Tab-separated table of C-alpha atoms in Angstrom:
chain	number	residue	atom	x	y	z
A	6	UNK	CA	-7.542	20.946	-45.101
A	7	UNK	CA	-11.152	19.786	-45.519
A	8	UNK	CA	-12.984	19.316	-42.196
A	9	UNK	CA	-13.998	15.659	-41.767
A	10	UNK	CA	-14.980	14.080	-38.457
A	11	UNK	CA	-12.143	12.058	-36.996
A	12	UNK	CA	-12.284	8.257	-36.900
A	13	UNK	CA	-10.189	6.448	-34.304
A	14	UNK	CA	-7.577	4.043	-35.644
A	15	UNK	CA	-9.222	1.099	-33.837
A	16	UNK	CA	-12.446	1.788	-35.799
A	17	UNK	CA	-10.692	2.423	-39.125
A	18	UNK	CA	-9.001	-0.978	-38.885
A	19	UNK	CA	-12.390	-2.694	-38.440
A	20	UNK	CA	-14.070	-0.760	-41.255
A	21	UNK	CA	-15.059	-2.220	-44.609
A	22	UNK	CA	-16.323	1.096	-46.047
A	23	UNK	CA	-13.801	0.929	-48.903
A	24	UNK	CA	-13.741	4.013	-51.104
A	25	UNK	CA	-14.972	6.337	-48.328
A	26	UNK	CA	-12.948	9.385	-47.233
A	27	UNK	CA	-11.832	9.257	-43.583
A	28	UNK	CA	-9.867	11.468	-41.223
A	29	UNK	CA	-7.360	10.025	-38.759
A	30	UNK	CA	-5.167	11.881	-36.300
A	31	UNK	CA	-2.285	10.503	-34.303
A	32	UNK	CA	1.458	10.213	-33.844
A	33	UNK	CA	3.910	8.925	-36.415
A	34	UNK	CA	5.547	5.686	-35.388
A	35	UNK	CA	7.618	5.377	-38.580
A	36	UNK	CA	7.869	6.762	-42.099
A	37	UNK	CA	9.628	4.691	-44.747
A	38	UNK	CA	9.661	4.379	-48.509
A	39	UNK	CA	11.203	5.767	-51.689
A	40	UNK	CA	11.201	9.045	-53.604
A	41	UNK	CA	7.966	7.911	-55.209
A	42	UNK	CA	5.873	6.553	-52.343
A	43	UNK	CA	6.073	6.703	-48.524
A	44	UNK	CA	4.384	4.553	-45.916
A	45	UNK	CA	3.480	6.186	-42.597
A	46	UNK	CA	2.613	4.009	-39.583
A	47	UNK	CA	0.164	6.098	-37.540
A	48	UNK	CA	-1.024	5.344	-33.995
A	49	UNK	CA	-3.523	7.265	-31.856
A	50	UNK	CA	-3.448	5.142	-28.676
A	51	UNK	CA	-6.846	3.523	-29.263
A	52	UNK	CA	-5.180	0.205	-30.178
A	53	UNK	CA	-1.742	-1.409	-30.244
A	54	UNK	CA	-2.048	-1.580	-34.040
A	55	UNK	CA	-1.020	1.186	-36.435
A	56	UNK	CA	-2.879	2.211	-39.561
A	57	UNK	CA	-0.759	2.461	-42.694
A	58	UNK	CA	-0.965	5.726	-44.642
A	59	UNK	CA	0.199	5.508	-48.263
A	60	UNK	CA	1.613	8.838	-49.517
A	61	UNK	CA	2.431	9.456	-53.185
A	62	UNK	CA	5.272	11.938	-52.808
A	63	UNK	CA	4.736	13.955	-56.000
A	64	UNK	CA	1.271	15.029	-54.801
A	65	UNK	CA	2.542	16.848	-51.693
A	66	UNK	CA	4.712	19.815	-50.809
A	67	UNK	CA	8.241	18.703	-49.902
A	68	UNK	CA	8.240	20.884	-46.735
A	69	UNK	CA	5.197	19.064	-45.337
A	70	UNK	CA	6.656	15.612	-46.005
A	71	UNK	CA	9.947	16.416	-44.281
A	72	UNK	CA	8.033	17.398	-41.112
A	73	UNK	CA	6.401	13.942	-40.968
A	74	UNK	CA	9.021	12.469	-38.624
A	75	UNK	CA	8.894	9.857	-35.864
A	76	UNK	CA	6.878	11.314	-32.981
A	77	UNK	CA	5.210	14.072	-35.012
A	78	UNK	CA	1.461	14.561	-34.568
A	79	UNK	CA	-0.426	14.660	-37.881
A	80	UNK	CA	-3.932	14.746	-39.323
A	81	UNK	CA	-4.682	12.770	-42.490
A	82	UNK	CA	-7.627	12.824	-44.879
A	83	UNK	CA	-7.646	9.922	-47.280
A	84	UNK	CA	-9.470	7.106	-49.008
A	85	UNK	CA	-9.986	3.856	-47.143
A	86	UNK	CA	-8.807	0.985	-49.334
A	87	UNK	CA	-8.141	-2.726	-48.972
A	88	UNK	CA	-4.523	-3.366	-48.103
A	89	UNK	CA	-2.237	-5.608	-50.100
A	90	UNK	CA	0.308	-5.704	-47.256
A	91	UNK	CA	0.721	-8.424	-44.653
A	92	UNK	CA	-0.919	-8.086	-41.240
A	93	UNK	CA	-3.508	-5.473	-42.205
A	94	UNK	CA	-6.785	-5.513	-44.082
A	95	UNK	CA	-7.123	-1.767	-44.705
A	96	UNK	CA	-4.911	1.226	-45.350
A	97	UNK	CA	-5.462	4.865	-46.226
A	98	UNK	CA	-4.485	6.449	-49.545
A	99	UNK	CA	-3.495	9.936	-48.419
A	100	UNK	CA	-5.256	12.955	-49.972
A	101	UNK	CA	-4.340	15.688	-47.442
A	102	UNK	CA	-1.756	15.981	-44.640
A	103	UNK	CA	-1.598	18.529	-41.841
A	104	UNK	CA	1.257	18.517	-39.326
A	105	UNK	CA	-0.358	19.399	-35.991
A	106	UNK	CA	2.797	19.096	-33.914
A	107	UNK	CA	6.265	18.726	-35.454
A	108	UNK	CA	8.841	16.603	-33.638
A	109	UNK	CA	12.580	17.253	-33.914
A	110	UNK	CA	15.402	14.780	-34.348
A	111	UNK	CA	16.172	15.134	-30.607
A	112	UNK	CA	12.951	13.222	-29.764
A	113	UNK	CA	14.167	10.543	-27.281
A	114	UNK	CA	11.967	7.707	-28.586
A	115	UNK	CA	13.481	7.120	-31.996
A	116	UNK	CA	12.829	3.797	-33.733
A	117	UNK	CA	15.063	1.477	-31.741
A	118	UNK	CA	14.840	-0.666	-28.633
A	119	UNK	CA	14.915	1.195	-25.312
A	120	UNK	CA	15.592	-0.262	-21.857
A	121	UNK	CA	12.871	-0.039	-19.224
A	122	UNK	CA	15.224	2.088	-17.108
A	123	UNK	CA	15.684	4.562	-19.977
A	124	UNK	CA	11.917	4.731	-20.450
A	125	UNK	CA	11.356	5.342	-16.720
A	126	UNK	CA	13.636	8.370	-17.055
A	127	UNK	CA	11.332	9.577	-19.847
A	128	UNK	CA	8.068	8.647	-18.129
A	129	UNK	CA	6.433	11.730	-19.646
A	130	UNK	CA	6.922	10.107	-23.090
A	131	UNK	CA	7.023	6.356	-22.422
A	132	UNK	CA	3.229	6.115	-22.663
A	133	UNK	CA	3.634	6.543	-26.439
A	134	UNK	CA	5.554	3.283	-26.839
A	135	UNK	CA	3.792	0.083	-27.857
A	136	UNK	CA	4.671	-1.641	-24.583
A	137	UNK	CA	3.317	1.050	-22.298
A	138	UNK	CA	0.298	1.680	-24.486
A	139	UNK	CA	-0.561	-2.007	-24.075
A	140	UNK	CA	0.072	-1.971	-20.314
A	141	UNK	CA	-2.118	1.049	-19.634
A	142	UNK	CA	-4.979	-0.076	-21.855
A	143	UNK	CA	-4.915	-3.330	-19.856
A	144	UNK	CA	-4.754	-1.352	-16.594
A	145	UNK	CA	-7.913	0.515	-17.630
A	146	UNK	CA	-9.629	-2.774	-18.450
A	147	UNK	CA	-8.662	-4.268	-15.106
A	148	UNK	CA	-10.168	-1.252	-13.307
A	149	UNK	CA	-13.384	-1.790	-15.276
A	150	UNK	CA	-13.300	-5.500	-14.356
A	151	UNK	CA	-12.947	-4.668	-10.654
A	152	UNK	CA	-15.986	-2.390	-10.622
A	153	UNK	CA	-17.970	-4.759	-12.832
A	154	UNK	CA	-17.301	-7.813	-10.642
A	155	UNK	CA	-18.316	-6.171	-7.399
A	156	UNK	CA	-21.337	-4.450	-8.911
A	157	UNK	CA	-22.557	-7.757	-10.355
A	158	UNK	CA	-22.114	-9.440	-6.964
A	159	UNK	CA	-24.066	-6.877	-4.948
A	160	UNK	CA	-21.162	-4.982	-3.377
A	161	UNK	CA	-21.258	-1.215	-2.837
A	162	UNK	CA	-18.330	1.002	-3.874
A	163	UNK	CA	-17.281	2.674	-0.623
A	164	UNK	CA	-14.891	5.638	-0.474
A	165	UNK	CA	-12.568	5.658	2.535
A	166	UNK	CA	-10.402	8.658	3.500
A	167	UNK	CA	-6.922	9.239	2.100
A	168	UNK	CA	-6.028	11.399	5.108
A	169	UNK	CA	-6.328	9.475	8.363
A	170	UNK	CA	-5.314	9.537	12.015
A	171	UNK	CA	-5.143	5.710	12.215
A	172	UNK	CA	-2.374	3.323	11.209
A	173	UNK	CA	-4.279	0.246	10.051
A	174	UNK	CA	-1.284	-2.082	9.883
A	175	UNK	CA	0.448	-0.771	13.007
A	176	UNK	CA	3.587	-0.431	10.904
A	177	UNK	CA	4.263	3.261	11.475
A	178	UNK	CA	5.551	3.687	7.909
A	179	UNK	CA	3.200	6.518	6.988
A	180	UNK	CA	3.551	9.828	5.165
A	181	UNK	CA	2.625	12.648	7.489
A	182	UNK	CA	0.160	15.316	6.345
A	183	UNK	CA	0.609	18.750	7.877
A	184	UNK	CA	0.184	22.462	7.249
A	185	UNK	CA	2.657	23.330	10.029
A	186	UNK	CA	5.727	25.466	9.358
A	187	UNK	CA	8.467	22.827	9.486
A	188	UNK	CA	11.081	25.514	10.184
A	189	UNK	CA	9.334	26.622	13.370
A	190	UNK	CA	7.604	23.704	15.070
A	191	UNK	CA	5.643	24.372	18.245
A	192	UNK	CA	6.490	21.822	20.969
A	193	UNK	CA	4.979	20.903	24.329
A	194	UNK	CA	6.711	20.716	27.730
A	195	UNK	CA	8.012	17.202	26.928
A	196	UNK	CA	9.606	18.409	23.698
A	197	UNK	CA	7.011	16.621	21.524
A	198	UNK	CA	5.472	18.390	18.552
A	199	UNK	CA	2.194	20.125	19.458
A	200	UNK	CA	-0.369	19.508	16.719
A	201	UNK	CA	-3.132	21.611	18.269
A	202	UNK	CA	-2.513	24.387	15.729
A	203	UNK	CA	-2.282	21.970	12.753
A	204	UNK	CA	-5.091	21.829	10.172
A	205	UNK	CA	-6.828	18.818	11.754
A	206	UNK	CA	-5.721	19.581	15.311
A	207	UNK	CA	-3.912	16.251	15.542
A	208	UNK	CA	-1.225	14.266	13.755
A	209	UNK	CA	-2.534	12.878	10.440
A	210	UNK	CA	-1.070	10.788	7.643
A	211	UNK	CA	-1.799	9.403	4.196
A	212	UNK	CA	-3.641	6.108	4.517
A	213	UNK	CA	-1.919	2.723	4.292
A	214	UNK	CA	-5.294	0.984	3.911
A	215	UNK	CA	-9.011	1.719	3.899
A	216	UNK	CA	-9.788	-1.534	5.718
A	217	UNK	CA	-10.768	-0.243	9.147
A	218	UNK	CA	-13.212	2.269	7.680
A	219	UNK	CA	-14.312	-0.422	5.226
A	220	UNK	CA	-15.325	-2.622	8.162
A	221	UNK	CA	-17.725	0.121	9.259
A	222	UNK	CA	-19.223	0.076	5.772
A	223	UNK	CA	-19.593	-3.715	5.773
A	224	UNK	CA	-21.409	-3.690	9.133
A	225	UNK	CA	-24.000	-1.318	7.655
A	226	UNK	CA	-24.222	-2.134	3.932
A	227	UNK	CA	-23.344	-5.840	4.122
A	228	UNK	CA	-20.736	-5.984	1.368
A	229	UNK	CA	-18.497	-3.107	0.280
A	230	UNK	CA	-15.277	-2.621	-1.640
A	231	UNK	CA	-12.775	0.210	-1.740
A	232	UNK	CA	-10.594	0.978	-4.749
A	233	UNK	CA	-8.183	3.872	-4.434
A	234	UNK	CA	-4.646	5.035	-3.759
A	235	UNK	CA	-2.760	3.994	-0.639
A	236	UNK	CA	0.663	5.043	0.626
A	237	UNK	CA	3.596	3.374	2.402
A	238	UNK	CA	6.658	5.321	3.492
A	239	UNK	CA	8.737	2.171	3.277
A	240	UNK	CA	12.288	2.527	2.000
A	241	UNK	CA	11.987	-0.484	-0.329
A	242	UNK	CA	13.804	-0.323	-3.652
A	243	UNK	CA	12.471	-3.613	-4.987
A	244	UNK	CA	10.629	-4.531	-8.216
A	245	UNK	CA	7.504	-5.219	-6.081
A	246	UNK	CA	7.141	-2.073	-3.944
A	247	UNK	CA	5.818	1.437	-4.520
A	248	UNK	CA	5.309	4.328	-2.106
A	249	UNK	CA	2.004	5.185	-3.811
A	250	UNK	CA	-0.113	2.373	-5.176
A	251	UNK	CA	-3.760	1.405	-5.657
A	252	UNK	CA	-5.575	-1.073	-3.460
A	253	UNK	CA	-8.832	-2.987	-3.802
A	254	UNK	CA	-10.326	-3.967	-0.438
A	255	UNK	CA	-13.634	-5.850	-0.228
A	256	UNK	CA	-15.146	-6.308	3.245
A	257	UNK	CA	-18.131	-8.607	3.763
A	258	UNK	CA	-20.407	-9.079	6.771
A	259	UNK	CA	-21.112	-12.718	7.741
A	260	UNK	CA	-18.248	-14.131	5.612
A	261	UNK	CA	-15.840	-16.514	7.350
A	262	UNK	CA	-12.305	-17.339	6.210
A	263	UNK	CA	-13.533	-19.989	3.725
A	264	UNK	CA	-15.988	-17.546	2.156
A	265	UNK	CA	-13.124	-15.052	1.975
A	266	UNK	CA	-10.908	-17.507	0.099
A	267	UNK	CA	-13.745	-18.353	-2.288
A	268	UNK	CA	-14.298	-14.645	-2.979
A	269	UNK	CA	-10.588	-13.976	-3.595
A	270	UNK	CA	-10.255	-16.872	-6.060
A	271	UNK	CA	-13.473	-16.073	-7.911
A	272	UNK	CA	-12.621	-12.358	-8.138
A	273	UNK	CA	-9.112	-12.809	-9.462
A	274	UNK	CA	-10.238	-15.375	-12.046
A	275	UNK	CA	-12.947	-12.964	-13.208
A	276	UNK	CA	-10.306	-10.247	-13.750
A	277	UNK	CA	-7.975	-12.593	-15.649
A	278	UNK	CA	-10.864	-13.812	-17.836
A	279	UNK	CA	-11.831	-10.176	-18.552
A	280	UNK	CA	-8.267	-9.437	-19.701
A	281	UNK	CA	-8.164	-12.494	-21.994
A	282	UNK	CA	-11.526	-11.621	-23.557
A	283	UNK	CA	-11.159	-7.842	-23.907
A	284	UNK	CA	-7.409	-7.185	-24.285
A	285	UNK	CA	-6.473	-9.788	-26.880
A	286	UNK	CA	-4.290	-7.598	-29.144
A	287	UNK	CA	-2.377	-6.047	-26.252
A	288	UNK	CA	-1.844	-9.405	-24.521
A	289	UNK	CA	-0.592	-10.986	-27.751
A	290	UNK	CA	1.885	-8.130	-28.184
A	291	UNK	CA	3.156	-8.467	-24.587
A	292	UNK	CA	3.297	-12.262	-24.949
A	293	UNK	CA	5.498	-11.878	-28.034
A	294	UNK	CA	7.689	-9.006	-26.834
A	295	UNK	CA	7.882	-9.193	-23.010
A	296	UNK	CA	7.046	-12.685	-21.730
A	297	UNK	CA	6.446	-15.606	-24.082
A	298	UNK	CA	4.722	-17.620	-21.323
A	299	UNK	CA	2.195	-14.880	-20.452
A	300	UNK	CA	-0.902	-16.188	-22.248
A	301	UNK	CA	-0.263	-19.771	-21.135
A	302	UNK	CA	0.048	-18.582	-17.524
A	303	UNK	CA	-3.193	-16.588	-17.671
A	304	UNK	CA	-5.105	-19.559	-19.087
A	305	UNK	CA	-3.470	-21.841	-16.509
A	306	UNK	CA	-4.806	-19.721	-13.618
A	307	UNK	CA	-8.326	-19.920	-15.022
A	308	UNK	CA	-8.195	-23.669	-15.535
A	309	UNK	CA	-6.947	-24.746	-12.084
A	310	UNK	CA	-8.310	-24.490	-8.554
A	311	UNK	CA	-6.037	-22.666	-6.136
A	312	UNK	CA	-4.325	-24.881	-3.537
A	313	UNK	CA	-5.418	-24.100	0.042
A	314	UNK	CA	-2.482	-24.737	2.326
A	315	UNK	CA	-2.066	-24.135	6.079
A	316	UNK	CA	1.101	-22.160	6.905
A	317	UNK	CA	2.456	-25.033	9.035
A	318	UNK	CA	2.233	-27.447	6.089
A	319	UNK	CA	3.887	-24.835	3.883
A	320	UNK	CA	6.822	-24.591	6.309
A	321	UNK	CA	7.126	-28.409	6.330
A	322	UNK	CA	7.290	-28.438	2.506
A	323	UNK	CA	9.992	-25.735	2.487
A	324	UNK	CA	12.039	-27.530	5.191
A	325	UNK	CA	11.811	-30.788	3.205
A	326	UNK	CA	13.058	-28.921	0.112
A	327	UNK	CA	16.076	-27.661	2.078
A	328	UNK	CA	16.833	-31.214	3.251
A	329	UNK	CA	16.795	-32.287	-0.405
A	330	UNK	CA	19.370	-29.623	-1.294
A	331	UNK	CA	17.280	-26.592	-2.306
A	332	UNK	CA	18.998	-23.335	-1.382
A	333	UNK	CA	17.051	-20.298	-0.103
A	334	UNK	CA	18.628	-16.913	0.609
A	335	UNK	CA	16.444	-16.403	3.699
A	336	UNK	CA	15.975	-18.903	6.562
A	337	UNK	CA	12.874	-21.100	6.950
A	338	UNK	CA	11.396	-21.935	10.351
A	339	UNK	CA	7.949	-21.967	11.954
A	340	UNK	CA	7.086	-18.368	12.800
A	341	UNK	CA	9.030	-16.720	9.959
A	342	UNK	CA	7.252	-14.243	7.689
A	343	UNK	CA	7.784	-15.967	4.343
A	344	UNK	CA	9.963	-14.191	1.781
A	345	UNK	CA	8.985	-13.908	-1.875
A	346	UNK	CA	11.410	-16.728	-2.763
A	347	UNK	CA	9.592	-19.085	-0.344
A	348	UNK	CA	6.176	-18.114	-1.703
A	349	UNK	CA	7.303	-18.575	-5.294
A	350	UNK	CA	8.841	-21.987	-4.534
A	351	UNK	CA	5.477	-23.228	-3.227
A	352	UNK	CA	3.643	-21.847	-6.259
A	353	UNK	CA	6.074	-22.370	-9.135
A	354	UNK	CA	8.036	-25.459	-8.155
A	355	UNK	CA	6.079	-27.489	-5.628
A	356	UNK	CA	2.378	-27.131	-6.520
A	357	UNK	CA	2.787	-25.445	-9.926
A	358	UNK	CA	-0.417	-23.439	-9.395
A	359	UNK	CA	-1.614	-20.535	-7.234
A	360	UNK	CA	-1.658	-21.170	-3.493
A	361	UNK	CA	-3.811	-19.676	-0.729
A	362	UNK	CA	-1.720	-19.888	2.438
A	363	UNK	CA	-3.808	-19.842	5.635
A	364	UNK	CA	-3.527	-19.957	9.445
A	365	UNK	CA	-0.401	-17.867	9.972
A	366	UNK	CA	1.318	-17.422	13.362
A	367	UNK	CA	-0.383	-14.542	15.198
A	368	UNK	CA	2.972	-12.811	15.797
A	369	UNK	CA	3.472	-11.981	12.117
A	370	UNK	CA	-0.066	-10.794	11.401
A	371	UNK	CA	-2.143	-7.716	12.245
A	372	UNK	CA	-4.041	-7.196	15.508
A	373	UNK	CA	-7.529	-7.399	13.968
A	374	UNK	CA	-7.263	-10.987	12.681
A	375	UNK	CA	-9.405	-13.664	14.349
A	376	UNK	CA	-7.512	-16.168	16.484
A	377	UNK	CA	-7.804	-19.887	15.808
A	378	UNK	CA	-8.653	-22.250	18.654
A	379	UNK	CA	-4.991	-23.303	18.972
A	380	UNK	CA	-4.204	-19.843	20.410
A	381	UNK	CA	-1.102	-19.663	18.170
A	382	UNK	CA	-2.433	-18.971	14.678
A	383	UNK	CA	-4.918	-16.565	13.122
A	384	UNK	CA	-7.460	-16.920	10.306
A	385	UNK	CA	-5.312	-15.095	7.786
A	386	UNK	CA	-5.025	-15.901	4.088
A	387	UNK	CA	-2.494	-14.810	1.496
A	388	UNK	CA	-2.987	-15.621	-2.197
A	389	UNK	CA	0.380	-16.446	-3.778
A	390	UNK	CA	0.883	-16.213	-7.535
A	391	UNK	CA	3.601	-17.301	-9.965
A	392	UNK	CA	6.289	-14.662	-10.594
A	393	UNK	CA	4.662	-12.270	-8.091
A	394	UNK	CA	4.484	-14.019	-4.727
A	395	UNK	CA	1.787	-12.474	-2.524
A	396	UNK	CA	-0.928	-10.776	-4.587
A	397	UNK	CA	-3.735	-10.739	-1.969
A	398	UNK	CA	-3.644	-10.565	1.830
A	399	UNK	CA	-6.740	-10.923	3.987
A	400	UNK	CA	-8.390	-12.506	6.998
A	401	UNK	CA	-11.470	-13.179	9.008
A	402	UNK	CA	-11.655	-10.269	11.474
A	403	UNK	CA	-11.925	-10.575	15.239
A	404	UNK	CA	-15.502	-9.508	16.008
A	405	UNK	CA	-15.368	-10.092	19.786
A	406	UNK	CA	-14.747	-6.836	21.688
A	407	UNK	CA	-12.892	-8.348	24.649
A	408	UNK	CA	-10.621	-10.491	22.478
A	409	UNK	CA	-9.804	-7.546	20.221
A	410	UNK	CA	-9.014	-5.285	23.192
A	411	UNK	CA	-6.825	-8.031	24.649
A	412	UNK	CA	-4.834	-8.268	21.413
A	413	UNK	CA	-4.479	-4.473	21.189
A	414	UNK	CA	-3.093	-4.332	24.763
A	415	UNK	CA	-0.788	-7.275	24.055
A	416	UNK	CA	0.732	-5.365	21.123
A	417	UNK	CA	0.699	-1.944	22.868
A	418	UNK	CA	-1.167	-0.350	19.966
A	419	UNK	CA	-2.187	3.253	20.749
A	420	UNK	CA	-5.964	3.156	20.294
A	421	UNK	CA	-7.030	6.542	21.665
A	422	UNK	CA	-8.087	7.632	18.173
A	423	UNK	CA	-9.674	4.267	17.346
A	424	UNK	CA	-12.816	4.389	19.509
A	425	UNK	CA	-14.927	4.548	16.356
A	426	UNK	CA	-13.511	1.205	15.166
A	427	UNK	CA	-14.002	-0.507	18.523
A	428	UNK	CA	-17.616	0.665	18.592
A	429	UNK	CA	-18.407	-1.835	15.803
A	430	UNK	CA	-17.513	-4.613	18.290
A	431	UNK	CA	-19.735	-3.176	21.035
A	432	UNK	CA	-22.950	-2.446	19.156
A	433	UNK	CA	-24.298	-5.153	16.881
A	434	UNK	CA	-20.986	-6.879	16.110
A	435	UNK	CA	-21.004	-9.562	13.425
A	436	UNK	CA	-18.543	-12.038	11.904
A	437	UNK	CA	-16.902	-10.493	8.834
A	438	UNK	CA	-13.940	-10.945	6.517
A	439	UNK	CA	-12.067	-9.118	3.810
A	440	UNK	CA	-8.829	-8.799	1.897
A	441	UNK	CA	-6.589	-6.337	0.116
A	442	UNK	CA	-5.393	-6.754	-3.471
A	443	UNK	CA	-2.545	-4.554	-4.654
A	444	UNK	CA	-3.848	-3.401	-8.028
A	445	UNK	CA	-0.361	-2.981	-9.512
A	446	UNK	CA	0.531	-6.566	-8.560
A	447	UNK	CA	-2.529	-7.734	-10.473
A	448	UNK	CA	-1.387	-5.652	-13.469
A	449	UNK	CA	2.132	-7.127	-13.172
A	450	UNK	CA	0.661	-10.613	-13.407
A	451	UNK	CA	-1.730	-9.850	-16.261
A	452	UNK	CA	0.861	-8.001	-18.388
A	453	UNK	CA	3.969	-10.110	-17.711
A	454	UNK	CA	5.948	-6.966	-16.848
A	455	UNK	CA	8.824	-7.531	-14.437
A	456	UNK	CA	8.882	-4.312	-12.409
A	457	UNK	CA	5.987	-2.714	-10.557
A	458	UNK	CA	7.266	0.735	-11.612
A	459	UNK	CA	6.271	-0.153	-15.162
A	460	UNK	CA	2.570	-0.784	-14.503
A	461	UNK	CA	1.684	2.592	-12.954
A	462	UNK	CA	1.980	5.706	-15.134
A	463	UNK	CA	4.106	7.777	-12.731
A	464	UNK	CA	5.805	5.611	-10.083
A	465	UNK	CA	6.549	7.013	-6.638
A	466	UNK	CA	9.540	5.313	-5.004
A	467	UNK	CA	12.312	6.406	-2.619
A	468	UNK	CA	14.021	9.528	-4.057
A	469	UNK	CA	11.717	9.496	-7.090
A	470	UNK	CA	8.776	11.852	-7.413
A	471	UNK	CA	9.278	13.041	-10.992
A	472	UNK	CA	6.473	14.032	-13.345
């Protein structure tokens, strides 16, 4: 086969160099036709769209043609011509075919509809489907949008550790990291595990958040953001939870809770706008095939200000709804940590736009959040989105050393390994705020997918660590 430099399908489809000879390589989506002419739909992952290869059967060896099956990897040299078919402007008249990787009839992704559950079981292959190709091209674009937004706004990308001795949320649901022999654990006189001979000389875990370290960055660099994997050993088999997921956490010196809300709204709108502008083909496919309201919802978020609603008012709205006959699975009362159904009612039914819920009861929020003057609520904020519920959680942080220590003692949080964090409140403390955005929840919203396991290439959930 003549050596010609490869052109990606995305570039071939934009080309008007009719009559030129091009090379494309990719995987066969379908091959159809008659004994005279075949049409191969070829995709190389660069775009949701396939390029059509026209093959005149009598010009090729029968053995080569029979190996051009769904899933096979092939290389084509051919002439770029204007297409007469619908939905495409160009196609390739095939001159030479090489089968780079044959694919047998037992290939699981034959041309038919597959359930998401089936595709999760074949996660090593599901990336080749149109749906998952679209999702992961959008995921890439959202990562680029994240870095672009913060870079444009003067933030510094700050890398916090994945292995940590601190539990940021005080939840205790952490994956332990150890080099100890689990069959022969050394214990102290009280029967507790002795970590002195472990790699770090103490108990360590995979991080649940980079926030505490991020606060150190913000009090030196002014404005930082983290963007990396985080881990929760939470036995949650829901469409919204993963054991390993990616988190974006900006932290900004001198920002109060209002600044924090402004940042969250501006940031998320920037990401949605980026998707609409740069992922048009993939979004149109997902709008047609997965969720017919997707594009309308994305535009709706851009066009409307987010409602800013104190928690207490939110509870009043939910209690009024119950009085009028609305049924919730979980109870509503002041002090409850709202369930997804409550959040979605506020967003989808009551206000019909995104809501930033503020001023939560201190009992249901983390120790580092700044107390309001009422002594009962803290300057927390959660951004609630349609179909998702909570997509961002954040707060103004407590910068006063004595107040922070008081809260830590109140909650009996073991702080012996947290001296480094408390130091920021002793030496040059400043007001500061930040939030965490679960990256996969953003991807869920932007793609219209229904399950968080379908917006990360290889999901990690209870009893699932395949691939």
